[in-house]
mmCIF file of N, CA and C in Angstrom:
data_model
loop_
_atom_site.group_PDB
_atom_site.id
_atom_site.type_symbol
_atom_site.label_atom_id
_atom_site.label_comp_id
_atom_site.label_asym_id
_atom_site.label_seq_id
_atom_site.Cartn_x
_atom_site.Cartn_y
_atom_site.Cartn_z
ATOM 1 N N MET A 57 0.857 -1.419 0.073
ATOM 2 C CA MET A 57 0.193 0.079 0.122
ATOM 3 C C MET A 57 0.949 1.217 -0.007
ATOM 4 N N GLY A 58 0.694 2.265 -0.818
ATOM 5 C CA GLY A 58 1.565 3.460 -0.961
ATOM 6 C C GLY A 58 1.067 4.333 0.229
ATOM 7 N N GLN A 59 2.073 5.148 0.483
ATOM 8 C CA GLN A 59 1.971 6.027 1.320
ATOM 9 C C GLN A 59 0.583 7.177 1.415
ATOM 10 N N ASP A 60 0.238 7.501 0.199
ATOM 11 C CA ASP A 60 -1.149 8.392 0.144
ATOM 12 C C ASP A 60 -2.249 7.517 0.028
ATOM 13 N N GLU A 61 -2.145 6.270 0.288
ATOM 14 C CA GLU A 61 -3.470 5.348 0.137
ATOM 15 C C GLU A 61 -4.175 5.384 1.738
ATOM 16 N N ALA A 62 -5.528 4.976 1.892
ATOM 17 C CA ALA A 62 -6.106 5.095 3.119
ATOM 18 C C ALA A 62 -5.288 3.696 3.560
ATOM 19 N N GLY A 63 -5.561 3.368 4.900
ATOM 20 C CA GLY A 63 -5.383 2.100 5.516
ATOM 21 C C GLY A 63 -6.227 1.349 5.064
ATOM 22 N N TYR A 64 -6.020 -0.291 5.464
ATOM 23 C CA TYR A 64 -6.916 -1.464 5.054
ATOM 24 C C TYR A 64 -8.119 -1.337 5.655
ATOM 25 N N ALA A 65 -7.906 -0.841 7.114
ATOM 26 C CA ALA A 65 -9.704 -0.671 7.713
ATOM 27 C C ALA A 65 -10.432 0.241 6.998
ATOM 28 N N HIS A 66 -9.910 1.486 6.789
ATOM 29 C CA HIS A 66 -10.638 2.429 6.019
ATOM 30 C C HIS A 66 -11.320 1.983 4.828
ATOM 31 N N VAL A 67 -10.335 1.134 3.898
ATOM 32 C CA VAL A 67 -10.683 0.747 2.577
ATOM 33 C C VAL A 67 -11.799 -0.341 2.884
ATOM 34 N N ILE A 68 -11.878 -1.125 3.627
ATOM 35 C CA ILE A 68 -12.892 -1.934 4.106
ATOM 36 C C ILE A 68 -14.159 -1.658 4.427
ATOM 37 N N ARG A 69 -13.861 -0.446 5.332
ATOM 38 C CA ARG A 69 -15.231 0.295 5.838
ATOM 39 C C ARG A 69 -15.806 1.088 4.485
ATOM 40 N N GLU A 70 -15.030 1.828 3.888
ATOM 41 C CA GLU A 70 -15.855 2.426 2.670
ATOM 42 C C GLU A 70 -16.403 1.277 1.517
ATOM 43 N N ALA A 71 -15.826 0.355 1.240
ATOM 44 C CA ALA A 71 -16.583 -0.769 0.528
ATOM 45 C C ALA A 71 -17.410 -1.206 0.887
ATOM 46 N N ARG A 72 -17.586 -1.423 2.170
ATOM 47 C CA ARG A 72 -18.903 -1.941 2.920
ATOM 48 C C ARG A 72 -19.937 -1.112 2.925
ATOM 49 N N GLU A 73 -19.600 0.200 3.100
ATOM 50 C CA GLU A 73 -20.732 1.309 3.162
ATOM 51 C C GLU A 73 -21.290 1.650 1.594
ATOM 52 N N ALA A 74 -20.108 1.316 0.583
ATOM 53 C CA ALA A 74 -20.736 1.584 -0.733
ATOM 54 C C ALA A 74 -21.461 0.441 -1.049
ATOM 55 N N ALA A 75 -21.384 -0.726 -0.764
ATOM 56 C CA ALA A 75 -22.104 -1.859 -1.042
ATOM 57 C C ALA A 75 -23.469 -2.031 -0.195
ATOM 58 N N GLY A 76 -23.606 -0.914 0.765
ATOM 59 C CA GLY A 76 -24.952 -0.998 1.657
ATOM 60 C C GLY A 76 -24.999 -1.901 2.255
ATOM 61 N N LYS A 77 -24.191 -2.544 2.789
ATOM 62 C CA LYS A 77 -23.995 -3.557 4.046
ATOM 63 C C LYS A 77 -24.024 -3.101 5.239
ATOM 64 N N ASP A 78 -24.311 -3.684 6.323
ATOM 65 C CA ASP A 78 -24.302 -3.430 7.604
ATOM 66 C C ASP A 78 -23.116 -4.361 8.443
ATOM 67 N N LEU A 79 -22.521 -3.909 9.493
ATOM 68 C CA LEU A 79 -21.596 -4.523 10.038
ATOM 69 C C LEU A 79 -21.989 -6.006 10.645
ATOM 70 N N GLY A 80 -23.221 -6.137 10.828
ATOM 71 C CA GLY A 80 -23.697 -7.604 11.122
ATOM 72 C C GLY A 80 -23.714 -8.322 10.156
ATOM 73 N N GLU A 81 -23.958 -7.761 8.862
ATOM 74 C CA GLU A 81 -24.070 -8.945 7.731
ATOM 75 C C GLU A 81 -22.948 -9.277 7.585
ATOM 76 N N LEU A 82 -21.760 -8.589 7.406
ATOM 77 C CA LEU A 82 -20.383 -9.100 7.151
ATOM 78 C C LEU A 82 -19.966 -9.759 8.265
ATOM 79 N N ALA A 83 -20.364 -9.514 9.615
ATOM 80 C CA ALA A 83 -19.848 -10.574 10.675
ATOM 81 C C ALA A 83 -20.533 -11.846 10.439
ATOM 82 N N ALA A 84 -21.782 -11.896 10.022
ATOM 83 C CA ALA A 84 -22.750 -13.121 9.577
ATOM 84 C C ALA A 84 -21.757 -13.975 8.447
ATOM 85 N N ALA A 85 -21.502 -13.020 7.374
ATOM 86 C CA ALA A 85 -20.873 -13.754 6.381
ATOM 87 C C ALA A 85 -19.715 -14.197 6.485
ATOM 88 N N LEU A 86 -18.865 -13.911 7.673
ATOM 89 C CA LEU A 86 -17.531 -14.183 8.028
ATOM 90 C C LEU A 86 -17.639 -15.327 9.279
ATOM 91 N N ASP A 87 -18.864 -15.524 9.575
ATOM 92 C CA ASP A 87 -18.887 -16.324 10.669
ATOM 93 C C ASP A 87 -18.179 -15.998 12.108
ATOM 94 N N ILE A 88 -18.148 -14.554 12.400
ATOM 95 C CA ILE A 88 -17.481 -14.355 13.385
ATOM 96 C C ILE A 88 -18.262 -13.399 14.358
ATOM 97 N N SER A 89 -17.970 -12.915 15.247
ATOM 98 C CA SER A 89 -18.642 -11.937 16.259
ATOM 99 C C SER A 89 -18.936 -10.542 15.773
ATOM 100 N N PHE A 90 -19.744 -9.893 15.966
ATOM 101 C CA PHE A 90 -20.040 -8.468 15.633
ATOM 102 C C PHE A 90 -18.855 -7.653 16.030
ATOM 103 N N GLU A 91 -18.396 -7.735 17.026
ATOM 104 C CA GLU A 91 -17.213 -7.164 17.478
ATOM 105 C C GLU A 91 -15.819 -7.447 17.022
ATOM 106 N N SER A 92 -15.808 -8.698 16.541
ATOM 107 C CA SER A 92 -14.702 -9.213 15.680
ATOM 108 C C SER A 92 -14.473 -8.466 14.302
ATOM 109 N N TYR A 93 -15.688 -8.226 13.940
ATOM 110 C CA TYR A 93 -15.940 -7.667 12.436
ATOM 111 C C TYR A 93 -15.486 -5.983 12.380
ATOM 112 N N ARG A 94 -16.059 -5.541 13.582
ATOM 113 C CA ARG A 94 -15.885 -4.096 13.769
ATOM 114 C C ARG A 94 -14.208 -3.797 13.861
ATOM 115 N N ASP A 95 -13.665 -4.982 14.562
ATOM 116 C CA ASP A 95 -12.295 -4.715 14.719
ATOM 117 C C ASP A 95 -11.514 -4.637 13.366
ATOM 118 N N ILE A 96 -12.023 -5.296 12.242
ATOM 119 C CA ILE A 96 -11.299 -5.219 11.018
ATOM 120 C C ILE A 96 -11.590 -3.791 10.379
ATOM 121 N N GLU A 97 -12.638 -3.205 10.702
ATOM 122 C CA GLU A 97 -12.833 -1.763 10.173
ATOM 123 C C GLU A 97 -12.083 -0.640 10.928
ATOM 124 N N ASP A 98 -11.838 -1.082 12.359
ATOM 125 C CA ASP A 98 -11.073 -0.044 13.117
ATOM 126 C C ASP A 98 -9.503 -0.414 13.471
ATOM 127 N N TYR A 99 -9.078 -1.310 13.137
ATOM 128 C CA TYR A 99 -7.551 -1.644 13.016
ATOM 129 C C TYR A 99 -6.903 -2.405 11.559
ATOM 130 N N ASP A 100 -5.811 -1.590 11.207
ATOM 131 C CA ASP A 100 -5.578 -2.159 9.830
ATOM 132 C C ASP A 100 -5.029 -3.435 10.066
ATOM 133 N N ASP A 101 -4.447 -3.877 11.233
ATOM 134 C CA ASP A 101 -3.532 -5.183 11.151
ATOM 135 C C ASP A 101 -4.630 -6.095 11.505
ATOM 136 N N GLU A 102 -5.968 -6.205 11.546
ATOM 137 C CA GLU A 102 -6.853 -7.300 11.881
ATOM 138 C C GLU A 102 -7.006 -7.901 10.586
ATOM 139 N N ILE A 103 -7.128 -7.315 9.442
ATOM 140 C CA ILE A 103 -7.394 -8.157 8.263
ATOM 141 C C ILE A 103 -6.094 -9.168 7.952
ATOM 142 N N THR A 104 -4.877 -8.608 8.357
ATOM 143 C CA THR A 104 -3.794 -9.398 7.976
ATOM 144 C C THR A 104 -3.446 -10.519 9.044
ATOM 145 N N SER A 105 -3.668 -10.020 10.314
ATOM 146 C CA SER A 105 -3.061 -10.976 11.394
ATOM 147 C C SER A 105 -4.114 -11.695 12.005
ATOM 148 N N VAL A 106 -5.486 -11.530 11.901
ATOM 149 C CA VAL A 106 -6.418 -12.229 12.811
ATOM 150 C C VAL A 106 -7.186 -13.036 12.096
ATOM 151 N N VAL A 107 -7.704 -12.416 10.733
ATOM 152 C CA VAL A 107 -8.621 -13.326 9.822
ATOM 153 C C VAL A 107 -8.028 -14.185 8.934
ATOM 154 N N SER A 108 -8.444 -15.371 8.623
ATOM 155 C CA SER A 108 -7.962 -16.300 7.906
ATOM 156 C C SER A 108 -8.027 -15.721 6.282
ATOM 157 N N TYR A 109 -7.037 -16.381 5.648
ATOM 158 C CA TYR A 109 -6.980 -16.196 3.917
ATOM 159 C C TYR A 109 -8.474 -16.218 3.583
ATOM 160 N N ARG A 110 -9.043 -17.369 3.721
ATOM 161 C CA ARG A 110 -10.521 -17.818 3.242
ATOM 162 C C ARG A 110 -11.388 -16.711 3.717
ATOM 163 N N ASP A 111 -11.424 -16.180 5.109
ATOM 164 C CA ASP A 111 -12.263 -15.132 5.331
ATOM 165 C C ASP A 111 -12.156 -13.913 4.619
ATOM 166 N N VAL A 112 -10.768 -13.501 4.241
ATOM 167 C CA VAL A 112 -10.316 -12.470 3.728
ATOM 168 C C VAL A 112 -11.093 -12.417 2.273
ATOM 169 N N VAL A 113 -10.899 -13.424 1.624
ATOM 170 C CA VAL A 113 -11.436 -13.785 0.334
ATOM 171 C C VAL A 113 -12.856 -13.447 0.092
ATOM 172 N N THR A 114 -13.592 -14.069 1.161
ATOM 173 C CA THR A 114 -14.921 -14.006 1.152
ATOM 174 C C THR A 114 -15.583 -12.517 1.386
ATOM 175 N N LEU A 115 -14.716 -11.846 2.463
ATOM 176 C CA LEU A 115 -15.144 -10.585 2.468
ATOM 177 C C LEU A 115 -14.776 -9.671 1.310
ATOM 178 N N ALA A 116 -13.879 -10.081 0.768
ATOM 179 C CA ALA A 116 -13.496 -9.492 -0.501
ATOM 180 C C ALA A 116 -14.586 -9.577 -1.613
ATOM 181 N N SER A 117 -15.111 -11.005 -1.680
ATOM 182 C CA SER A 117 -16.195 -11.262 -2.503
ATOM 183 C C SER A 117 -17.514 -10.374 -2.347
ATOM 184 N N VAL A 118 -17.900 -10.587 -1.219
ATOM 185 C CA VAL A 118 -19.066 -9.696 -0.660
ATOM 186 C C VAL A 118 -18.877 -8.298 -1.112
ATOM 187 N N LEU A 119 -17.679 -7.655 -0.735
ATOM 188 C CA LEU A 119 -17.744 -6.218 -1.077
ATOM 189 C C LEU A 119 -17.154 -5.810 -2.422
ATOM 190 N N GLU A 120 -17.238 -6.708 -3.214
ATOM 191 C CA GLU A 120 -16.447 -6.784 -4.552
ATOM 192 C C GLU A 120 -15.264 -5.702 -4.501
ATOM 193 N N LEU A 121 -14.233 -6.268 -3.532
ATOM 194 C CA LEU A 121 -13.297 -5.549 -2.954
ATOM 195 C C LEU A 121 -12.005 -6.197 -3.714
ATOM 196 N N ASP A 122 -11.143 -5.452 -4.458
ATOM 197 C CA ASP A 122 -9.923 -6.126 -5.195
ATOM 198 C C ASP A 122 -8.766 -6.098 -4.224
ATOM 199 N N LEU A 123 -8.296 -7.562 -3.625
ATOM 200 C CA LEU A 123 -7.645 -7.559 -2.687
ATOM 201 C C LEU A 123 -6.010 -7.318 -3.277
ATOM 202 N N ARG A 124 -5.709 -7.698 -4.202
ATOM 203 C CA ARG A 124 -4.405 -7.460 -5.219
ATOM 204 C C ARG A 124 -4.213 -5.897 -5.155
ATOM 205 N N ARG A 125 -5.216 -5.293 -5.603
ATOM 206 C CA ARG A 125 -5.252 -3.739 -5.650
ATOM 207 C C ARG A 125 -4.903 -3.235 -4.199
ATOM 208 N N MET A 126 -5.854 -3.696 -3.110
ATOM 209 C CA MET A 126 -5.601 -2.855 -1.887
ATOM 210 C C MET A 126 -4.426 -3.184 -1.114
ATOM 211 N N PHE A 127 -3.645 -4.257 -1.599
ATOM 212 C CA PHE A 127 -2.468 -4.907 -1.048
ATOM 213 C C PHE A 127 -1.232 -4.613 -1.929
ATOM 214 N N GLY A 128 -1.535 -3.853 -2.930
ATOM 215 C CA GLY A 128 -0.611 -3.493 -3.851
ATOM 216 C C GLY A 128 0.245 -4.805 -4.483
ATOM 217 N N ALA A 129 -0.348 -5.719 -4.934
ATOM 218 C CA ALA A 129 0.277 -7.040 -5.596
ATOM 219 C C ALA A 129 0.278 -6.639 -7.106
ATOM 220 N N ASP A 130 1.505 -7.082 -7.620
ATOM 221 C CA ASP A 130 1.604 -6.906 -9.237
ATOM 222 C C ASP A 130 0.875 -8.166 -9.983
ATOM 223 N N ASP A 131 0.863 -8.516 -11.219
ATOM 224 C CA ASP A 131 0.038 -9.203 -11.742
ATOM 225 C C ASP A 131 0.752 -10.782 -11.639
ATOM 226 N N THR A 132 1.824 -11.072 -11.046
ATOM 227 C CA THR A 132 2.320 -12.468 -10.753
ATOM 228 C C THR A 132 1.175 -13.069 -10.203
ATOM 229 N N ILE A 133 1.202 -14.549 -10.240
ATOM 230 C CA ILE A 133 0.100 -15.437 -9.615
ATOM 231 C C ILE A 133 1.043 -16.567 -9.062
ATOM 232 N N VAL A 134 0.831 -16.665 -7.933
ATOM 233 C CA VAL A 134 1.526 -17.788 -7.157
ATOM 234 C C VAL A 134 0.348 -18.595 -6.374
ATOM 235 N N THR A 135 0.196 -19.921 -6.684
ATOM 236 C CA THR A 135 -0.749 -20.811 -6.006
ATOM 237 C C THR A 135 -0.202 -21.300 -4.774
ATOM 238 N N PHE A 136 -1.424 -22.158 -4.017
ATOM 239 C CA PHE A 136 -0.901 -22.528 -2.859
ATOM 240 C C PHE A 136 -0.052 -23.867 -3.162
ATOM 241 N N ALA A 137 -0.279 -24.502 -4.373
ATOM 242 C CA ALA A 137 0.674 -25.703 -4.662
ATOM 243 C C ALA A 137 1.984 -25.370 -4.870
ATOM 244 N N GLU A 138 2.444 -24.120 -5.670
ATOM 245 C CA GLU A 138 3.553 -23.687 -5.894
ATOM 246 C C GLU A 138 4.105 -23.294 -4.540
ATOM 247 N N LEU A 139 3.357 -22.765 -3.362
ATOM 248 C CA LEU A 139 4.097 -22.377 -2.175
ATOM 249 C C LEU A 139 4.464 -23.665 -1.275
ATOM 250 N N ALA A 140 3.424 -24.715 -1.413
ATOM 251 C CA ALA A 140 3.935 -26.083 -0.837
ATOM 252 C C ALA A 140 5.234 -26.616 -1.693
ATOM 253 N N ALA A 141 5.309 -26.515 -3.132
ATOM 254 C CA ALA A 141 6.559 -26.955 -3.536
ATOM 255 C C ALA A 141 7.572 -26.195 -3.187
ATOM 256 N N ALA A 142 7.652 -24.851 -2.842
ATOM 257 C CA ALA A 142 8.685 -24.223 -2.587
ATOM 258 C C ALA A 142 9.037 -24.712 -0.958
ATOM 259 N N LEU A 143 8.070 -24.933 -0.423
ATOM 260 C CA LEU A 143 8.499 -25.570 1.044
ATOM 261 C C LEU A 143 9.153 -26.915 1.121
ATOM 262 N N ARG A 144 8.654 -27.678 0.409
ATOM 263 C CA ARG A 144 9.154 -29.062 0.041
ATOM 264 C C ARG A 144 10.511 -28.960 -0.060
ATOM 265 N N ALA A 145 10.718 -28.223 -1.187
ATOM 266 C CA ALA A 145 12.213 -27.924 -1.619
ATOM 267 C C ALA A 145 12.878 -27.494 -0.338
ATOM 268 N N ARG A 146 12.504 -26.764 0.575
ATOM 269 C CA ARG A 146 13.551 -26.624 1.595
ATOM 270 C C ARG A 146 13.621 -27.592 2.709
ATOM 271 N N LEU A 147 12.566 -28.521 2.622
ATOM 272 C CA LEU A 147 12.799 -29.782 3.436
ATOM 273 C C LEU A 147 14.016 -30.815 3.074
ATOM 274 N N HIS A 148 14.641 -30.335 1.921
ATOM 275 C CA HIS A 148 15.751 -31.246 1.439
ATOM 276 C C HIS A 148 17.071 -30.827 2.542
ATOM 277 N N GLU A 149 16.858 -29.547 2.949
ATOM 278 C CA GLU A 149 17.811 -29.237 3.762
ATOM 279 C C GLU A 149 17.475 -29.052 5.137
ATOM 280 N N THR A 150 16.448 -28.966 5.168
ATOM 281 C CA THR A 150 15.810 -28.579 6.915
ATOM 282 C C THR A 150 14.704 -29.500 7.155
ATOM 283 N N PRO A 151 14.947 -30.422 8.262
ATOM 284 C CA PRO A 151 13.866 -31.082 8.756
ATOM 285 C C PRO A 151 12.520 -30.495 9.034
ATOM 286 N N LEU A 152 11.206 -30.873 8.856
ATOM 287 C CA LEU A 152 10.223 -30.135 8.980
ATOM 288 C C LEU A 152 10.011 -29.566 10.331
ATOM 289 N N GLU A 153 10.326 -30.156 11.498
ATOM 290 C CA GLU A 153 10.147 -29.380 12.449
ATOM 291 C C GLU A 153 11.122 -28.405 12.633
ATOM 292 N N GLN A 154 12.383 -28.388 12.209
ATOM 293 C CA GLN A 154 13.109 -27.309 12.445
ATOM 294 C C GLN A 154 12.519 -25.993 11.454
ATOM 295 N N LEU A 155 12.000 -26.497 10.271
ATOM 296 C CA LEU A 155 11.345 -25.461 9.435
ATOM 297 C C LEU A 155 10.073 -24.597 10.189
ATOM 298 N N GLU A 156 9.501 -25.429 10.743
ATOM 299 C CA GLU A 156 8.425 -25.089 11.492
ATOM 300 C C GLU A 156 8.587 -24.142 12.417
ATOM 301 N N ASP A 157 9.957 -24.513 13.399
ATOM 302 C CA ASP A 157 10.047 -23.753 14.391
ATOM 303 C C ASP A 157 10.562 -22.441 13.836
ATOM 304 N N GLU A 158 11.580 -22.399 12.577
ATOM 305 C CA GLU A 158 11.967 -21.194 11.903
ATOM 306 C C GLU A 158 10.991 -20.253 11.562
ATOM 307 N N LEU A 159 9.884 -20.877 10.758
ATOM 308 C CA LEU A 159 8.873 -20.155 10.142
ATOM 309 C C LEU A 159 8.005 -19.518 11.340
ATOM 310 N N GLY A 160 7.607 -20.614 12.332
ATOM 311 C CA GLY A 160 6.586 -20.236 13.431
ATOM 312 C C GLY A 160 5.270 -20.683 13.021
ATOM 313 N N TRP A 161 5.095 -21.462 12.018
ATOM 314 C CA TRP A 161 3.854 -22.034 11.736
ATOM 315 C C TRP A 161 4.076 -23.706 11.527
ATOM 316 N N THR A 162 2.926 -24.267 11.677
ATOM 317 C CA THR A 162 2.695 -25.652 11.747
ATOM 318 C C THR A 162 2.627 -25.909 9.950
ATOM 319 N N LEU A 163 3.143 -26.728 9.540
ATOM 320 C CA LEU A 163 3.290 -26.852 8.140
ATOM 321 C C LEU A 163 2.406 -27.994 7.553
ATOM 322 N N ALA A 164 2.734 -29.319 8.355
ATOM 323 C CA ALA A 164 2.260 -30.477 7.796
ATOM 324 C C ALA A 164 1.193 -30.486 6.924
ATOM 325 N N ASP A 165 -0.094 -30.116 7.518
ATOM 326 C CA ASP A 165 -1.468 -30.290 6.877
ATOM 327 C C ASP A 165 -1.382 -29.488 5.617
ATOM 328 N N ALA A 166 -0.771 -28.354 5.631
ATOM 329 C CA ALA A 166 -0.709 -27.337 3.997
ATOM 330 C C ALA A 166 0.500 -28.310 3.288
ATOM 331 N N LEU A 167 1.494 -28.867 3.635
ATOM 332 C CA LEU A 167 2.207 -29.672 2.651
ATOM 333 C C LEU A 167 1.384 -30.936 2.122
ATOM 334 N N ALA A 168 0.484 -31.667 3.012
ATOM 335 C CA ALA A 168 -0.366 -32.574 2.821
ATOM 336 C C ALA A 168 -1.537 -32.119 1.884
ATOM 337 N N GLY A 169 -1.771 -30.964 1.929
ATOM 338 C CA GLY A 169 -2.958 -30.577 0.984
ATOM 339 C C GLY A 169 -2.901 -29.059 1.230
ATOM 340 N N PRO A 170 -2.390 -28.744 0.109
ATOM 341 C CA PRO A 170 -2.163 -27.068 0.010
ATOM 342 C C PRO A 170 -3.357 -26.242 0.250
ATOM 343 N N ALA A 171 -4.647 -26.573 0.091
ATOM 344 C CA ALA A 171 -5.794 -25.724 0.244
ATOM 345 C C ALA A 171 -5.790 -25.479 1.863
ATOM 346 N N ALA A 172 -5.180 -26.275 2.534
ATOM 347 C CA ALA A 172 -4.932 -25.793 4.077
ATOM 348 C C ALA A 172 -4.382 -24.604 4.132
ATOM 349 N N PHE A 173 -3.598 -23.969 3.391
ATOM 350 C CA PHE A 173 -3.025 -22.539 3.396
ATOM 351 C C PHE A 173 -4.060 -21.472 3.396
ATOM 352 N N ALA A 174 -5.130 -21.791 2.972
ATOM 353 C CA ALA A 174 -6.377 -20.803 3.295
ATOM 354 C C ALA A 174 -6.912 -20.613 4.669
ATOM 355 N N ASP A 175 -6.411 -21.383 5.501
ATOM 356 C CA ASP A 175 -6.591 -21.160 7.118
ATOM 357 C C ASP A 175 -5.692 -20.382 7.671
ATOM 358 N N PHE A 176 -4.440 -20.321 7.129
ATOM 359 C CA PHE A 176 -3.396 -19.099 7.293
ATOM 360 C C PHE A 176 -3.870 -17.771 7.486
ATOM 361 N N SER A 177 -3.402 -16.853 8.276
ATOM 362 C CA SER A 177 -3.636 -15.630 8.063
ATOM 363 C C SER A 177 -2.997 -14.916 7.042
ATOM 364 N N LEU A 178 -3.100 -13.754 6.485
ATOM 365 C CA LEU A 178 -2.083 -12.804 5.604
ATOM 366 C C LEU A 178 -0.829 -13.055 6.089
ATOM 367 N N ASP A 179 -0.637 -12.374 7.408
ATOM 368 C CA ASP A 179 0.609 -12.460 8.014
ATOM 369 C C ASP A 179 1.395 -13.913 8.066
ATOM 370 N N GLY A 180 0.472 -14.544 8.206
ATOM 371 C CA GLY A 180 1.066 -16.230 8.237
ATOM 372 C C GLY A 180 1.653 -16.786 6.816
ATOM 373 N N LEU A 181 0.783 -16.200 6.080
ATOM 374 C CA LEU A 181 1.318 -16.594 4.470
ATOM 375 C C LEU A 181 2.586 -15.971 4.208
ATOM 376 N N ALA A 182 2.689 -14.601 4.479
ATOM 377 C CA ALA A 182 3.919 -13.794 4.404
ATOM 378 C C ALA A 182 5.148 -14.601 5.160
ATOM 379 N N ASP A 183 4.885 -15.003 6.270
ATOM 380 C CA ASP A 183 6.028 -15.403 7.313
ATOM 381 C C ASP A 183 6.307 -16.624 6.587
ATOM 382 N N VAL A 184 5.284 -17.496 5.659
ATOM 383 C CA VAL A 184 5.906 -18.694 5.079
ATOM 384 C C VAL A 184 6.424 -18.749 3.841
ATOM 385 N N ALA A 185 5.906 -17.643 2.975
ATOM 386 C CA ALA A 185 6.156 -17.478 1.622
ATOM 387 C C ALA A 185 7.622 -16.707 1.621
ATOM 388 N N GLY A 186 7.738 -15.530 2.330
ATOM 389 C CA GLY A 186 8.948 -14.587 1.942
ATOM 390 C C GLY A 186 10.328 -15.481 2.451
ATOM 391 N N PRO A 187 10.532 -16.512 3.068
ATOM 392 C CA PRO A 187 11.696 -17.320 3.204
ATOM 393 C C PRO A 187 12.014 -17.914 2.119
ATOM 394 N N CYS A 188 10.633 -18.225 1.334
ATOM 395 C CA CYS A 188 11.071 -19.194 0.201
ATOM 396 C C CYS A 188 11.069 -18.476 -1.196
ATOM 397 N N GLY A 189 11.172 -17.023 -1.007
ATOM 398 C CA GLY A 189 11.447 -15.912 -2.190
ATOM 399 C C GLY A 189 10.056 -15.749 -2.860
ATOM 400 N N LEU A 190 9.200 -15.988 -2.173
ATOM 401 C CA LEU A 190 7.716 -15.633 -2.810
ATOM 402 C C LEU A 190 7.298 -14.601 -2.027
ATOM 403 N N ASP A 191 6.378 -13.605 -2.855
ATOM 404 C CA ASP A 191 5.669 -12.754 -2.222
ATOM 405 C C ASP A 191 4.151 -13.105 -1.939
ATOM 406 N N TRP A 192 3.667 -13.218 -0.688
ATOM 407 C CA TRP A 192 2.133 -13.442 -0.246
ATOM 408 C C TRP A 192 1.292 -12.840 -1.034
ATOM 409 N N ARG A 193 1.508 -11.781 -1.529
ATOM 410 C CA ARG A 193 0.426 -11.012 -2.307
ATOM 411 C C ARG A 193 0.068 -11.591 -3.558
ATOM 412 N N HIS A 194 1.024 -12.271 -3.922
ATOM 413 C CA HIS A 194 0.861 -13.110 -5.219
ATOM 414 C C HIS A 194 -0.228 -14.253 -4.967
ATOM 415 N N LEU A 195 -0.362 -14.780 -3.669
ATOM 416 C CA LEU A 195 -1.366 -15.630 -3.776
ATOM 417 C C LEU A 195 -2.489 -15.333 -3.325
ATOM 418 N N LEU A 196 -3.047 -14.019 -3.691
ATOM 419 C CA LEU A 196 -4.314 -13.374 -3.372
ATOM 420 C C LEU A 196 -5.142 -13.554 -4.833
ATOM 421 N N PRO A 197 -6.325 -13.717 -4.746
ATOM 422 C CA PRO A 197 -6.987 -14.050 -6.113
ATOM 423 C C PRO A 197 -7.244 -12.791 -6.989
ATOM 424 N N VAL A 198 -7.385 -13.136 -8.297
ATOM 425 C CA VAL A 198 -7.671 -11.866 -9.380
ATOM 426 C C VAL A 198 -9.051 -11.651 -9.224
ATOM 427 N N ALA A 199 -9.422 -10.345 -8.941
ATOM 428 C CA ALA A 199 -10.514 -10.014 -8.526
ATOM 429 C C ALA A 199 -11.204 -9.975 -10.184
ATOM 430 N N THR A 200 -12.664 -10.238 -10.051
ATOM 431 C CA THR A 200 -13.326 -10.447 -11.452
ATOM 432 C C THR A 200 -14.399 -9.428 -11.395
ATOM 433 N N ARG A 201 -15.033 -8.942 -10.385
ATOM 434 C CA ARG A 201 -15.941 -7.831 -10.479
ATOM 435 C C ARG A 201 -15.464 -6.672 -9.445
ATOM 436 N N ALA A 202 -14.183 -6.624 -9.173
ATOM 437 C CA ALA A 202 -13.763 -5.391 -8.356
ATOM 438 C C ALA A 202 -14.361 -4.107 -8.633
ATOM 439 N N ARG A 203 -14.734 -3.254 -7.634
ATOM 440 C CA ARG A 203 -15.050 -1.995 -7.627
ATOM 441 C C ARG A 203 -13.534 -1.112 -8.262
ATOM 442 N N GLU A 204 -13.887 -0.132 -9.043
ATOM 443 C CA GLU A 204 -12.743 0.769 -9.376
ATOM 444 C C GLU A 204 -12.320 1.809 -8.345
#
């Protein structure tokens, strides 16, 4: 996100208001408490540190929000399978338990089924992808009906 752009919480609040949704509707869509959803619109780091990738994508879909644009991603696309492959390559040099300790995340489930990466927060994906030379933002979906 550039210096002149609004924070994530503000962007999400604006998108919700433009979509004519109320806080409760979004909390229900994400299956979280009203207070937890309100935090997403009050604190920039909530969307990256607390909410799962899956819920961020759900939120973006409901609000027709372009996540790649919001987080400043370029056109490069990386899949969860590619992230898993990059991590498996690291396992040739580092045992799984040591790699998990270094990265701070349990990886076995995601390595067995890369779709499990959707349960990670965006910060978690950054923690795991960065040391593999990947940009977590490239894992974000390409918007199909995003607001301009």
